[in-house]
Structure formats: C-alpha cells, structure tokens
Short mmCIF file of C-alpha atoms in Angstrom, two decimals:
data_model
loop_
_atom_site.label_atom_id
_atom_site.label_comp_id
_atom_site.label_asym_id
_atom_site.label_seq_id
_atom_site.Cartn_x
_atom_site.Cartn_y
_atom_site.Cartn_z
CA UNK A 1 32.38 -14.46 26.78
CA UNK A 2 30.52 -11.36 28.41
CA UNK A 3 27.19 -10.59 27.01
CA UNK A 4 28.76 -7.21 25.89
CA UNK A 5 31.75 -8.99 23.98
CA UNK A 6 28.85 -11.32 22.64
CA UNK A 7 26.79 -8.18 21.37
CA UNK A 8 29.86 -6.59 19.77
CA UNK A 9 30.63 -9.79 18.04
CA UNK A 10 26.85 -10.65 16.97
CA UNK A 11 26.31 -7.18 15.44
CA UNK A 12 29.12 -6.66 13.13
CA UNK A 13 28.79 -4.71 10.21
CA UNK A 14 28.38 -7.59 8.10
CA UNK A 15 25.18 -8.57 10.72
CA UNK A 16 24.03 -5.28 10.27
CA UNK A 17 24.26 -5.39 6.54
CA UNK A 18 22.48 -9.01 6.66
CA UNK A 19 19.70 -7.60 9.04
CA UNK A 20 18.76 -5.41 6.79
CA UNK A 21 18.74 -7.47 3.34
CA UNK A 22 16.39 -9.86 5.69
CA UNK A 23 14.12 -7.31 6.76
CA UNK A 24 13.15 -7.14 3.08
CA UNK A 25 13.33 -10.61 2.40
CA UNK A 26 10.93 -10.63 4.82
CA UNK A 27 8.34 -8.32 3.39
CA UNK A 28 8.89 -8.98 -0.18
CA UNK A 29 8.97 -12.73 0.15
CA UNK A 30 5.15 -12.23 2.33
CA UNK A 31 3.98 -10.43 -0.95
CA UNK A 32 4.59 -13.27 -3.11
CA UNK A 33 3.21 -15.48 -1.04
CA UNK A 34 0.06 -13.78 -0.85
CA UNK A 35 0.31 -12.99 -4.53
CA UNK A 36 0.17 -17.01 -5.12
CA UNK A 37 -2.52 -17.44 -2.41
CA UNK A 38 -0.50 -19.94 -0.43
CA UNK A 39 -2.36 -20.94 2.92
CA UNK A 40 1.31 -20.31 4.64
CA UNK A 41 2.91 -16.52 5.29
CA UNK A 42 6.55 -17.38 5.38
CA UNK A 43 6.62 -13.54 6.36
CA UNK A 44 9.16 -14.44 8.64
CA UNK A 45 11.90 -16.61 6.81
CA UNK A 46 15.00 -13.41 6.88
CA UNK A 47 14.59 -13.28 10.92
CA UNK A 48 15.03 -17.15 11.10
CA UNK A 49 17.49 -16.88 8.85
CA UNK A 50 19.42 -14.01 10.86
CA UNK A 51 18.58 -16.18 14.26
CA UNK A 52 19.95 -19.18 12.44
CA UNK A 53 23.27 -17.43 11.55
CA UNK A 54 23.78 -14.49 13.91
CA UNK A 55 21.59 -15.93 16.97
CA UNK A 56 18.68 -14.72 19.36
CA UNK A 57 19.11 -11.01 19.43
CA UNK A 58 20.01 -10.30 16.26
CA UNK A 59 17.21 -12.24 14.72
CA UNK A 60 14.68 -10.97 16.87
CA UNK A 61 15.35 -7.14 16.22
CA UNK A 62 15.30 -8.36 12.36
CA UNK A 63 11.89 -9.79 13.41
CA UNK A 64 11.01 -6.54 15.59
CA UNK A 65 12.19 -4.12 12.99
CA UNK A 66 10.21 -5.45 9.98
CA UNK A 67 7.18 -4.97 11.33
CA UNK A 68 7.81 -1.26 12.18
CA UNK A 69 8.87 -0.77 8.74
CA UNK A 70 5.75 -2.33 7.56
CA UNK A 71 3.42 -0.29 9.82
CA UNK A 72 5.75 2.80 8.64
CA UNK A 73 4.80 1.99 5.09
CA UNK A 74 1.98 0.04 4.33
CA UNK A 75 -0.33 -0.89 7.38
CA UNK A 76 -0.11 -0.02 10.66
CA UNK A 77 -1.77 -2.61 12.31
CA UNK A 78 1.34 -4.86 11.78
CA UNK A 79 3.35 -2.70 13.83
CA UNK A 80 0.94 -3.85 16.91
CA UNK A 81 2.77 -7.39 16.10
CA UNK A 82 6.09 -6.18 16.23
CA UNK A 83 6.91 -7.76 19.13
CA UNK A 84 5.44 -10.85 18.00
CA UNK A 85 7.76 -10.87 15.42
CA UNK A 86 10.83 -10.19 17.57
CA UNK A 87 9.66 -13.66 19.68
CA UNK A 88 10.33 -15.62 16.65
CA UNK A 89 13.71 -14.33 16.26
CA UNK A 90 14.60 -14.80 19.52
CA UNK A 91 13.10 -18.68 19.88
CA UNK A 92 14.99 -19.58 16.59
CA UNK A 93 18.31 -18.64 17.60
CA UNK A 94 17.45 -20.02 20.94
CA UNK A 95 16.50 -23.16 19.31
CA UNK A 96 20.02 -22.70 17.29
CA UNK A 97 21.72 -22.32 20.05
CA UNK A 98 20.73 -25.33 21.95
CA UNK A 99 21.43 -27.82 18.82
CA UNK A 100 18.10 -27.81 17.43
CA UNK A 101 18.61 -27.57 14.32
CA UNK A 102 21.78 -30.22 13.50
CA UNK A 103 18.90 -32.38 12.20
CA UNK A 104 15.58 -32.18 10.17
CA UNK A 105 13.46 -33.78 13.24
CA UNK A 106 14.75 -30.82 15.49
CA UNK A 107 13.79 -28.37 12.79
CA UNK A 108 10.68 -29.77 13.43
CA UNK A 109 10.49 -29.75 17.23
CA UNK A 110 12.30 -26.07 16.26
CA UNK A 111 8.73 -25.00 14.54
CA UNK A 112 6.87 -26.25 17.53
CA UNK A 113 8.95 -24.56 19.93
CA UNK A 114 8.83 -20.98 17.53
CA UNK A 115 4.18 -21.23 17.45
CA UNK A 116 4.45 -22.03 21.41
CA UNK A 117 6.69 -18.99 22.16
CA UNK A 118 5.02 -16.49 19.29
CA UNK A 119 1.76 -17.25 20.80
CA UNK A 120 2.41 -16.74 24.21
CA UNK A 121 2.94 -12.74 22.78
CA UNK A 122 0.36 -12.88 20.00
CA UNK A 123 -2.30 -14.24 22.29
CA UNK A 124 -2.69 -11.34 24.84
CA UNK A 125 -2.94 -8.76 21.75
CA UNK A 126 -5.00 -10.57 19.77
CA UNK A 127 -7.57 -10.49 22.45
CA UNK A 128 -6.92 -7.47 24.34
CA UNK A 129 -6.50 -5.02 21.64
CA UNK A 130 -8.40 -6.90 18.31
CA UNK A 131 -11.16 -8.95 20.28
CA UNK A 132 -9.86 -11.91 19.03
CA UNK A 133 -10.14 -11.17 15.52
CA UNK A 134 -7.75 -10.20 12.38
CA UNK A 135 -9.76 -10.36 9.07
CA UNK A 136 -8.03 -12.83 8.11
CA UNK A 137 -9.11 -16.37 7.15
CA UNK A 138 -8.50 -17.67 10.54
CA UNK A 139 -10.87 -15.79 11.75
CA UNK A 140 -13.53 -18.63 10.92
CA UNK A 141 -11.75 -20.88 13.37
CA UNK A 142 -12.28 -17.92 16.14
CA UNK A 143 -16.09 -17.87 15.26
CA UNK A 144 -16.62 -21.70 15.08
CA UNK A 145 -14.63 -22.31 18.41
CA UNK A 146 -17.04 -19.64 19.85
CA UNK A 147 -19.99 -20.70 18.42
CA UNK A 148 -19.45 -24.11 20.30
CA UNK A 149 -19.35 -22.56 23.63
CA UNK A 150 -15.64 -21.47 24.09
CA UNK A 151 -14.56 -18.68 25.79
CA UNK A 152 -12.94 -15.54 23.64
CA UNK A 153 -9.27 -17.00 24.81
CA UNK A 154 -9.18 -20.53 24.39
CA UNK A 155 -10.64 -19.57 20.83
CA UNK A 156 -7.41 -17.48 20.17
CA UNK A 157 -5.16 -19.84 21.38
CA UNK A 158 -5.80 -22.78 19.18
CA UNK A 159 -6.76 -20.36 16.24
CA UNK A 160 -3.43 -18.45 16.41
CA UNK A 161 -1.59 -22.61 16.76
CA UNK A 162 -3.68 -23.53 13.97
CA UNK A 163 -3.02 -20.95 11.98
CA UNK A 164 0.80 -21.05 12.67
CA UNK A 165 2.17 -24.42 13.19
CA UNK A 166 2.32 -25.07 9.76
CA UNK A 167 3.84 -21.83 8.55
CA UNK A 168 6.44 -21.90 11.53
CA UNK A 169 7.80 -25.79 10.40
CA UNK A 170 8.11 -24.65 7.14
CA UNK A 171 10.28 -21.37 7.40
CA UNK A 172 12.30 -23.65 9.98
CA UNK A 173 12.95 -25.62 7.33
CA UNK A 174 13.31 -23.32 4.39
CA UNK A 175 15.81 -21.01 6.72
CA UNK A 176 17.70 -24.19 7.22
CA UNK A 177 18.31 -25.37 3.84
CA UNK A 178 19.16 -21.42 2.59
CA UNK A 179 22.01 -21.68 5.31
CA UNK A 180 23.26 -25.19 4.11
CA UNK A 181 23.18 -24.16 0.95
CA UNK A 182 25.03 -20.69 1.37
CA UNK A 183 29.08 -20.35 0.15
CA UNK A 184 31.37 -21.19 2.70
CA UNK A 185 32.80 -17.63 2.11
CA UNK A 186 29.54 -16.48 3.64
CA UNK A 187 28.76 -18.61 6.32
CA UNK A 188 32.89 -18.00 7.98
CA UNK A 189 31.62 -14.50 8.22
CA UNK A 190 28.67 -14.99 10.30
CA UNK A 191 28.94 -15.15 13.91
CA UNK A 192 26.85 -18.01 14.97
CA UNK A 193 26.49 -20.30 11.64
CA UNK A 194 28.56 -23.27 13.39
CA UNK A 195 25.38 -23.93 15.90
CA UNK A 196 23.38 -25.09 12.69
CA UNK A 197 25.71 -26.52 10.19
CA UNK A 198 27.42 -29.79 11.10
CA UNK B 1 6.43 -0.98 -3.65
CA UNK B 2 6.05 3.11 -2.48
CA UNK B 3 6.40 4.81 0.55
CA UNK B 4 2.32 4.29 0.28
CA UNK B 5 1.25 6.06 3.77
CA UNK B 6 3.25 9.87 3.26
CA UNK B 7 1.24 11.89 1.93
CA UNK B 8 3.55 14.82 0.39
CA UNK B 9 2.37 18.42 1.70
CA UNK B 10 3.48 21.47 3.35
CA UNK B 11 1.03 22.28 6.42
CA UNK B 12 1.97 22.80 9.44
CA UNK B 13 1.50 19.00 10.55
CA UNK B 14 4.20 18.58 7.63
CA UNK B 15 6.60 20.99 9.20
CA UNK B 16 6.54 19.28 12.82
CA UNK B 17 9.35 17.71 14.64
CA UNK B 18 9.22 14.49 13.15
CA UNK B 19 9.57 12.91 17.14
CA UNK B 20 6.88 15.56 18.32
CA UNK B 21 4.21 13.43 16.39
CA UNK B 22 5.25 10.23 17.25
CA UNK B 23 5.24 10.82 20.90
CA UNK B 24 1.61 12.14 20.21
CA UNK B 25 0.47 9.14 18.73
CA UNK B 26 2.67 6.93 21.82
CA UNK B 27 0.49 9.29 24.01
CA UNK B 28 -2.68 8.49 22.38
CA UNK B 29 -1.86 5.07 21.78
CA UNK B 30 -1.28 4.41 25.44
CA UNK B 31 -4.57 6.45 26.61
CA UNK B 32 -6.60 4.62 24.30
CA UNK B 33 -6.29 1.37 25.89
CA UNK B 34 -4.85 2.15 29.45
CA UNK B 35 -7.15 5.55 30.43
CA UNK B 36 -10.03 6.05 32.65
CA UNK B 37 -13.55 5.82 31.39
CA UNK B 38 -12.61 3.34 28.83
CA UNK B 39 -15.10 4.66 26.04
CA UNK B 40 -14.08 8.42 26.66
CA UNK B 41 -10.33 7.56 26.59
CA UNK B 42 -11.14 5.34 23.31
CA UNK B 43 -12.93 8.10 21.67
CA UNK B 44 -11.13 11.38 22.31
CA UNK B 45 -7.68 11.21 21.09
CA UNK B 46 -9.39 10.09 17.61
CA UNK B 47 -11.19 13.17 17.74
CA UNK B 48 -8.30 15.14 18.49
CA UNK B 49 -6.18 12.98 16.33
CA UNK B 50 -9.00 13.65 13.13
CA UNK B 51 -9.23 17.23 13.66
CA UNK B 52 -5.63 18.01 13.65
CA UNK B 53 -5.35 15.96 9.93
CA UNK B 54 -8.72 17.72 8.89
CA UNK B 55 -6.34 21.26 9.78
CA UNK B 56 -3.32 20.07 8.15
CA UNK B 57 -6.02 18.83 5.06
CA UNK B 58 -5.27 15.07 4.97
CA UNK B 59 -8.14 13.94 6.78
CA UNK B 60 -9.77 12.48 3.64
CA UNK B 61 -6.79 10.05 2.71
CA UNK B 62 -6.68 9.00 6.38
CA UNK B 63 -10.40 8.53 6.90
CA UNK B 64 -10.16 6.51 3.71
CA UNK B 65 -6.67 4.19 4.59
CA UNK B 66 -8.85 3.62 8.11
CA UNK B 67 -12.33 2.41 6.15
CA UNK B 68 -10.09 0.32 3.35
CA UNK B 69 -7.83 -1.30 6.94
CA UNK B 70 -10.74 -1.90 9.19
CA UNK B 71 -13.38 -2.84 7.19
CA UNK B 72 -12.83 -6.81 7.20
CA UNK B 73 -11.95 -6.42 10.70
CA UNK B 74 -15.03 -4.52 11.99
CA UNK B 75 -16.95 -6.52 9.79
CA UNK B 76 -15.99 -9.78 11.36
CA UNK B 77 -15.73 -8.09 14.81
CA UNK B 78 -19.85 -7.27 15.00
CA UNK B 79 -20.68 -10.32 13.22
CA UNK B 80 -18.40 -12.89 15.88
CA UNK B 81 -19.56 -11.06 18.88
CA UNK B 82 -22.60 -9.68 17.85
CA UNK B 83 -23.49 -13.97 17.28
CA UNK B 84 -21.17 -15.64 19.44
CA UNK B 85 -19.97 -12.84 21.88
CA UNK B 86 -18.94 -15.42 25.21
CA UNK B 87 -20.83 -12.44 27.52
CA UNK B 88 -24.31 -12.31 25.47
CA UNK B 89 -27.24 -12.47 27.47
CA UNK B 90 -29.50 -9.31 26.74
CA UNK B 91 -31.16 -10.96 23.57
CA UNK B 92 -31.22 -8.28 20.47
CA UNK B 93 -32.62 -10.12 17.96
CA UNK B 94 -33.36 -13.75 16.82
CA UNK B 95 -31.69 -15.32 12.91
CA UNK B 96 -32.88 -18.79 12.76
CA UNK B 97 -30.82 -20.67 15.11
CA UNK B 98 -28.52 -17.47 15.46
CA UNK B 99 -29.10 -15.00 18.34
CA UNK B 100 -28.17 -11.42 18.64
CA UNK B 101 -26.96 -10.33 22.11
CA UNK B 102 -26.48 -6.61 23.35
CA UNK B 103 -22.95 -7.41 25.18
CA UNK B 104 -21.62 -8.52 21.91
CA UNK B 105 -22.52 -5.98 19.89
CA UNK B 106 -20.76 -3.40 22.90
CA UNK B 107 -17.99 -4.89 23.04
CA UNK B 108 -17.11 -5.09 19.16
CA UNK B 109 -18.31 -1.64 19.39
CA UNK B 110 -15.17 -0.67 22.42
CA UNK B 111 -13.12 -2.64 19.86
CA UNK B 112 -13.73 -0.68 16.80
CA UNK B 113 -13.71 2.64 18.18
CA UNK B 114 -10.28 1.79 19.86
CA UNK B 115 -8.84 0.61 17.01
CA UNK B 116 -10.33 3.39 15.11
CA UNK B 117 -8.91 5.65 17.55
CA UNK B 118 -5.30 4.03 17.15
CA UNK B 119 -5.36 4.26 13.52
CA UNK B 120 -6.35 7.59 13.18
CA UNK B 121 -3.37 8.51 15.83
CA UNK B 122 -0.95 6.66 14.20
CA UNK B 123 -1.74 7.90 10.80
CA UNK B 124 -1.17 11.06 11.89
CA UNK B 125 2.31 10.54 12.09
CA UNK B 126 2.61 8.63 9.14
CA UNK B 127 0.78 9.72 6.56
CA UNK B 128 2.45 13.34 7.38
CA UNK B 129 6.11 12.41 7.56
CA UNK B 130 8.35 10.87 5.03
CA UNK B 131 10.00 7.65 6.77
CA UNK B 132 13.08 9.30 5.76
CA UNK B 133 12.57 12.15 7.87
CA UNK B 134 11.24 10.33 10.82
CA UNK B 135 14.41 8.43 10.74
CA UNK B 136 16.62 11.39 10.67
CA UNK B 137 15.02 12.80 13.53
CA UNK B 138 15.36 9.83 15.24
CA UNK B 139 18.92 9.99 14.86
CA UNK B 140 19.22 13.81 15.82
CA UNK B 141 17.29 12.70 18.89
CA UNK B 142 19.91 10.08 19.71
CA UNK B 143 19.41 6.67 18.32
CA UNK B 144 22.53 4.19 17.51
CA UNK B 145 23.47 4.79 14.33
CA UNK B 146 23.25 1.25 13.71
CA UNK B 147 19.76 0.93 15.16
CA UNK B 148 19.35 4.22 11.88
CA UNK B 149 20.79 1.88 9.46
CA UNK B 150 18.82 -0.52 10.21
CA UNK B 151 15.49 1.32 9.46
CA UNK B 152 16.95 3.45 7.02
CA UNK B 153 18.21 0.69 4.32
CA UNK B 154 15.38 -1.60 3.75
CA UNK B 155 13.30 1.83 3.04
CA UNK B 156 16.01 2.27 0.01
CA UNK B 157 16.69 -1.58 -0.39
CA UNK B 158 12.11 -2.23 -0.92
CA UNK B 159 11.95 -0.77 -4.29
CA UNK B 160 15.14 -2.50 -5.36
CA UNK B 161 14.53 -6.30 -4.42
CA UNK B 162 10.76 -4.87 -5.55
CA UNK B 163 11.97 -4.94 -9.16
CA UNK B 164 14.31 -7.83 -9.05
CA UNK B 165 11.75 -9.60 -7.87
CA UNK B 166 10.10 -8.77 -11.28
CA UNK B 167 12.98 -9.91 -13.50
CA UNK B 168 13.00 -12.97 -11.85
CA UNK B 169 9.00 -13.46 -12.14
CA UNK B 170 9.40 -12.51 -16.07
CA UNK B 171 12.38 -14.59 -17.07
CA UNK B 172 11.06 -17.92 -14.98
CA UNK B 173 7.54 -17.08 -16.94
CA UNK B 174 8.75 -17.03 -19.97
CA UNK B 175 10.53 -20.46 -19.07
CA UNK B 176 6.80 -21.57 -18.68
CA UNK B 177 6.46 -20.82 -14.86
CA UNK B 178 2.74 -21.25 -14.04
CA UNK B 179 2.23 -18.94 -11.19
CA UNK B 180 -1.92 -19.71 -11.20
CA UNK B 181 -3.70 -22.58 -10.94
CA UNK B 182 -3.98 -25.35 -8.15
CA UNK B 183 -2.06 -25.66 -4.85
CA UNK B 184 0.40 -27.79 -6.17
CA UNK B 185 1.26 -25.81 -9.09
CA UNK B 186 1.20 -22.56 -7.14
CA UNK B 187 3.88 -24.69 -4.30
CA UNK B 188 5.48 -25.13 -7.05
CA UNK B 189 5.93 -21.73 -8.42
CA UNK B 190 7.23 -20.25 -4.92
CA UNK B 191 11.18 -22.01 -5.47
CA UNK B 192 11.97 -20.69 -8.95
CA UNK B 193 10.58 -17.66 -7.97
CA UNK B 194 12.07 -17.09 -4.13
CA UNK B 195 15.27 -18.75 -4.62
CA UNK B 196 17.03 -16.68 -6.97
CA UNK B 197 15.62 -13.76 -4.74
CA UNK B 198 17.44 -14.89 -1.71
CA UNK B 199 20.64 -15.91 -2.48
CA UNK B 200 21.49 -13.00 -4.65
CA UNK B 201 20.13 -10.60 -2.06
CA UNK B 202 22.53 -12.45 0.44
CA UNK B 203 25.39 -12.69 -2.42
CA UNK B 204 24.80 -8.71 -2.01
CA UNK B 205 24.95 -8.55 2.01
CA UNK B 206 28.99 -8.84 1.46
CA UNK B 207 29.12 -6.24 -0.67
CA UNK B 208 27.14 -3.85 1.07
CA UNK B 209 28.72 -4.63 4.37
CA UNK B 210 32.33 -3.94 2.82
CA UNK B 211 31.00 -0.69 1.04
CA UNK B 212 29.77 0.32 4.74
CA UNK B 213 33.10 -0.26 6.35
CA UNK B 214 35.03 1.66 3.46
CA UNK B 215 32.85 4.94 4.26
CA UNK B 216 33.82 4.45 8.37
CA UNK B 217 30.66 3.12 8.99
CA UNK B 218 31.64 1.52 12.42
CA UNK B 219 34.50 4.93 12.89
CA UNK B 220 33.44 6.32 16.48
CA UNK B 221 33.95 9.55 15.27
CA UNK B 222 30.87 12.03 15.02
CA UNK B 223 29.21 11.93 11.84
CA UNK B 224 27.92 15.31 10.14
CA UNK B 225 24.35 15.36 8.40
CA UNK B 226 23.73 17.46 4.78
CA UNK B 227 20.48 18.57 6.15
CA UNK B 228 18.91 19.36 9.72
CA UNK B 229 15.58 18.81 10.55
CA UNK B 230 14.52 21.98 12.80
CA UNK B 231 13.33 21.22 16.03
CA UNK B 232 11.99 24.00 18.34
CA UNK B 233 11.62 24.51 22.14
CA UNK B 234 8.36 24.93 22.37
CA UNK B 235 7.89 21.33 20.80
CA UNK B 236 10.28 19.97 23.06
CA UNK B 237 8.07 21.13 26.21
CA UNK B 238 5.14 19.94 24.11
CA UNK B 239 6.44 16.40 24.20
CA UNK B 240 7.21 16.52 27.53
CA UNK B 241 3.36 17.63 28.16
CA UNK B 242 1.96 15.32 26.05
CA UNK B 243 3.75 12.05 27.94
CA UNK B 244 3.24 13.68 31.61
CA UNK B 245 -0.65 13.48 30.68
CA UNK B 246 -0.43 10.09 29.09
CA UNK B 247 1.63 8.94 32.47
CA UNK B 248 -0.90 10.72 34.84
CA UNK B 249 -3.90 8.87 32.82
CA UNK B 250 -2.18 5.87 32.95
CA UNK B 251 -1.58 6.10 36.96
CA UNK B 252 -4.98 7.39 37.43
CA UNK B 253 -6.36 4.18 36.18
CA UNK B 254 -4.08 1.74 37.46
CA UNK B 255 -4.71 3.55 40.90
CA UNK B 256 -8.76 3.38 40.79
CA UNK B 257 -8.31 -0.29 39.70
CA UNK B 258 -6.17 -1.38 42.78
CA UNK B 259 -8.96 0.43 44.87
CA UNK B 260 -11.55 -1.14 43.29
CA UNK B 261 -13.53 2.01 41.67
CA UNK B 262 -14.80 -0.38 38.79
#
C-alpha cells in the first residue's frame, strides 16, 4: 500500500471523530489525575490509544494537537511540548506496528521504548528553552543531580527518565486493556486494531 | 473547564486578523531564542509584545496569567542555578555549605526574561482571540478541513466530557468512592472514576463520526461559512513584514555564528 492510500485509510472520518474524543480524554483524564495527586500524568493515554488503533501518524497528531489546544486554553507553556507529545504517538503505533504489544512483557518493553524516544525531543527543550527546569516535582531530581557535580544535561536526562518511565508503562498498559476491552463493533472500524489484538 | 485565556473585548487587538497575531507571536517567538544579542532579542519583543496589550487594555490579566505561570518556575530557576549553576565560579555569596555564583544567577536571569518574553508574545494572541475565531481564520487561510475539525471539536467536546466527568464523580461518591486519602485508596479511586469516562466517550466516537458523514463531512465540494472574519491588505503585508524580519534575524545570527563573531 502507498503511503498516500495508507493516509486516506488511517484518517477516516471515524479516525477523525476518535482523534478528537482522545484529545479530550487526554486533558480531562490529566485533571483527574492531578486532582487525586497521583505521582503518574497519564496525560497521554487517548494518543496511545489512537496509535494503538489507528497507528503512528494518527496518534501522534492526537498527541501534537492536545497540547496546542491546551496552550490555546489554559497554559501556554504546554504548547512548547507539543512536539513531545506527537513523539509518543508516533513510538506507540510504531511499537504497534512491529508486534509490541501482542503481549503484556512487550507493553512493557513498549513503555521503555515510548520514555527513550519522548526524551530524545523533551531533552533539548527542557534545557535549551527552560534551563532544565519545569516547576514541577521533578525538579528536585534536576537540583540534586546538580548539586553532585553533574552537568545541566545529564541532569535532564535521567530526571525527564525518572520522571517518565513509570507513567509511560502504565498508559501502555491502560491503552492496551481499553482496546481489549472495546466492542468488536468498534474495533472492525478502526484501521490498525489487528496489530494489537490477537 | 472555560475558554480561560480569551479575554472578551472590543479593541483594536480584538478586531485583528486572527493569523496576523499569531504570526507576530511565531515572529517573536523565533527572535527570542534565535536573534542576535541574545539579551536584546530576549527582551524587546516582550516590550513590544506588553505595550501593544497595555493599548488594547489587557495588560493587567496578562501580566497577572505570566506571574501566576512562572512563578514556580523562576523560583526554582534562580534557586538551581543560582546554587548549583554547572558554570559558577564568580562567588556571590556564601549559605552554609551552599555557594552563590554570578554565572548562575545570569543565566536563570536569560531564562526568565526569555520565557517572560514568550509568554507575554503568546498571550497576546490568546488572551485576545476566541479559539473559535483563531480556528476560523485558520481555515479561511487554508487549513484541511479535517486538520479544523480536529481543533475545533475538543474546544466544544471540553465542557461536555467536563460535566460527565462530574456525574460520574457524584454517582461513584455516593456509592462510597473515597477520592482522598492514601496512595492506595487514591489508585484506587482513578478506575471507577476514568473508566466509565472512556468507554462512553468512545461508545460516542461512532455516533459522532456517522453524524459527520450525514452532513458531507468528507463531500469535496466547497463548504460556505455563516460568518467571515475580515481580513485586510494592509495586514496581509504586515505578516509578510513581520516574518521577513524574523527570517533576516534569524540568518543574521546563524551567519555571525558560522564566522565566529561570538
């Protein structure tokens, strides 16, 4: 199949429909988790769910897309991640598409593979445009990592794998069990569904 | 959950081109970190950027949504650098076993102001324009109309799921949900509460996507809009100003690099 034909078939209407239902899965599902103070964000469980059943490109625009909404709306230093948030989209379906997640130890290997290629992106703008710093929680990791003689970049790396290995294994899984546990009725109308469900 | 940025008015920053202010802010955005003399370029188009909301009257609400979003950040930013900045060496001041250095303190200061700078840009655009109208423009501009869709709906969809999401916190509380209390409980509180949530909103997607296709959503035929957003010529060679100067700062820069200038 051409990339084009691909395209065409990976952004239906339905996909389009399901894009945007995940884009506010995405946000309102982040507020509850702050409201109950989990130490996780699961901010990003509707573009691994899109990547899961509509693949790469359509879950990393869902990813892209939510944080431009959010910067539109609420704060606009989460549209600086945007394309942190695409990168997740795109290394789930990726991960999808290769078989990863058929079984619950390559969901695992799936959240690895999601914090490596996130933090490739959310490295570089962490330090070049924040200094290394959020105001966040993490940002105690940054400090102590500097305070024992590291330089401003190895300090971001293992704060922003620290702070997202965790999160990342869990929406894995949580996106996988939603799509097992969808109605067959659903799932035939997805594109890519067959790449995660047995 | 509002539109909580717009800021309803009628100045002339209100009546804009919806795309006129967002390439400014691109333009400023870009300048900020890629321009020559990094502390002038940092500095300026927040000036510019604060004195065109103080004319159109919403300076106050943005000076306030930039204290209330970079507070923590700045805070943390002089206090990590200031203490444990990599580059210290000029010694400020001495806190028990802490040390103040001078390159620390600089550097969170080129942070701040840039970010400062970014914010005040960007809020111009946002705290003046209703997403709604951004969108639209973006459409009369050119975008897919499936690329519009897909920032139009979850604007509309937000306050929806918003209040479902209450329902569903009220009827799983009064089934003796604890939502407070230790980890564990609180773990526990995210499934009754997110479940529901998801599947109906994906129950819904079918729906929605059918309703779409009924109204010739995916028809290639032009579509026709109830209202026009006015756009005027002069804003259009504006826009083009505004990103030849960003480009030219940007070149500038990247050309006294490569020669070594720095």
């Amino acid at each position: 199949m051409s990339l084009k034909e691909q395209l065409k078939k990976d952004f239906s209407t339905f996909t389009l429909a399901l894009i945007a239902v995940a884009i506010v899965l995405n946000i309102v599902i982040g507020q509850i988790v702050s409201l109950l103070k989990l130490p996780i964000f699961l901010d990003s469980i509707g573009t691994v769910l899109v990547a899961l059943v509509a693949g790469p490109w359509a879950g990393g625009l869902t990813g892209l897309l939510t944080n431009l909404i959010w910067g539109l709306i609420t704060d606009p230093v989460a549209a600086a991640f945007a394309p942190v948030a695409m990168i997740i989209g795109i290394a789930a379906g990726l991960c999808a598409k290769y078989g990863l997640f058929k079984k619950w130890w390559g969901v695992i290997i799936s959240g690895v593979i999601i914090t490596v290629a996130l933090s490739i992106i959310a490295i570089p703008i962490r330090v070049y445009m924040f200094g290394g710093i959020t105001g966040s929680g993490a940002d105690f990791i940054t400090a102590y990592l500097l305070a024992t003689g590291k330089d401003l970049f190895s300090a971001v790396i293992i704060t922003v794998i620290t702070d997202n290995l965790l999160d990342k294994i869990v929406t894995a899984f949580l996106a996988w069990f939603i799509v097992k546990g969808l109605p067959k009725r659903f799932i035939s109308r997805t594109p890519r569904a067959n790449a995660v469900l047995e | 959950m509002t539109l909580g940025l717009y800021t309803a008015g009628d100045s002339w920053l209100h009546r804009l081109f919806p795309i006129t202010k967002l390439i400014f802010s691109l333009s400023a955005i870009a300048i900020i970190f890629g321009g020559p003399n990094k502390w002038l370029s940092a500095i300026l188009p927040g000036v510019i950027s604060i004195l065109i909301l103080w004319s159109a009257g919403i300076a106050w609400r943005a000076l306030k949504l930039i204290v209330q979003l970079l507070t923590p950040i700045a805070v943390i930013l002089f206090i990590v650098h200031g203490f444990f900045g990599p580059a210290n060496h000029q010694i400020l001041m001495r806190l028990g076993p802490f040390v103040l250095g001078q390159e620390g303190l600089m550097y969170a200061s080129l942070i701040v102001v840039r970010l400062v700078s970014t914010l005040a840009s960007s809020l111009l655009l946002v705290t003046s324009t209703h997403p709604g109208s951004l969108i639209q423009a973006l459409e009369q501009t050119g975008l897919s109309r499936k690329l519009v869709y897909l920032l139009g709906s979850p604007l509309l969809l937000l306050p929806q799921m918003a209040r479902r999401i209450q329902t569903i916190r009220s009827a799983q509380q009064s089934r003796g949900l604890e939502t407070q209390g230790n980890l564990l409980q609180r773990i526990k509180a995210l499934f009754p509460l997110v479940a529901p949530l998801v599947f109906s909103a994906l129950v819904d997607v079918e729906e929605r996507s059918l309703a779409l296709e009924v109204r010739g959503f995916s028809a290639p035929t032009p579509k026709t809009n109830l209202t026009e957003i006015p756009d005027t010529t002069k804003q259009q060679v504006l826009r083009w100003g505004m990103i030849v100067i960003a480009v030219c700062f940007l070149v500038f820069e990247f050309w006294r690099k490569r020669n070594g200038y720095d």
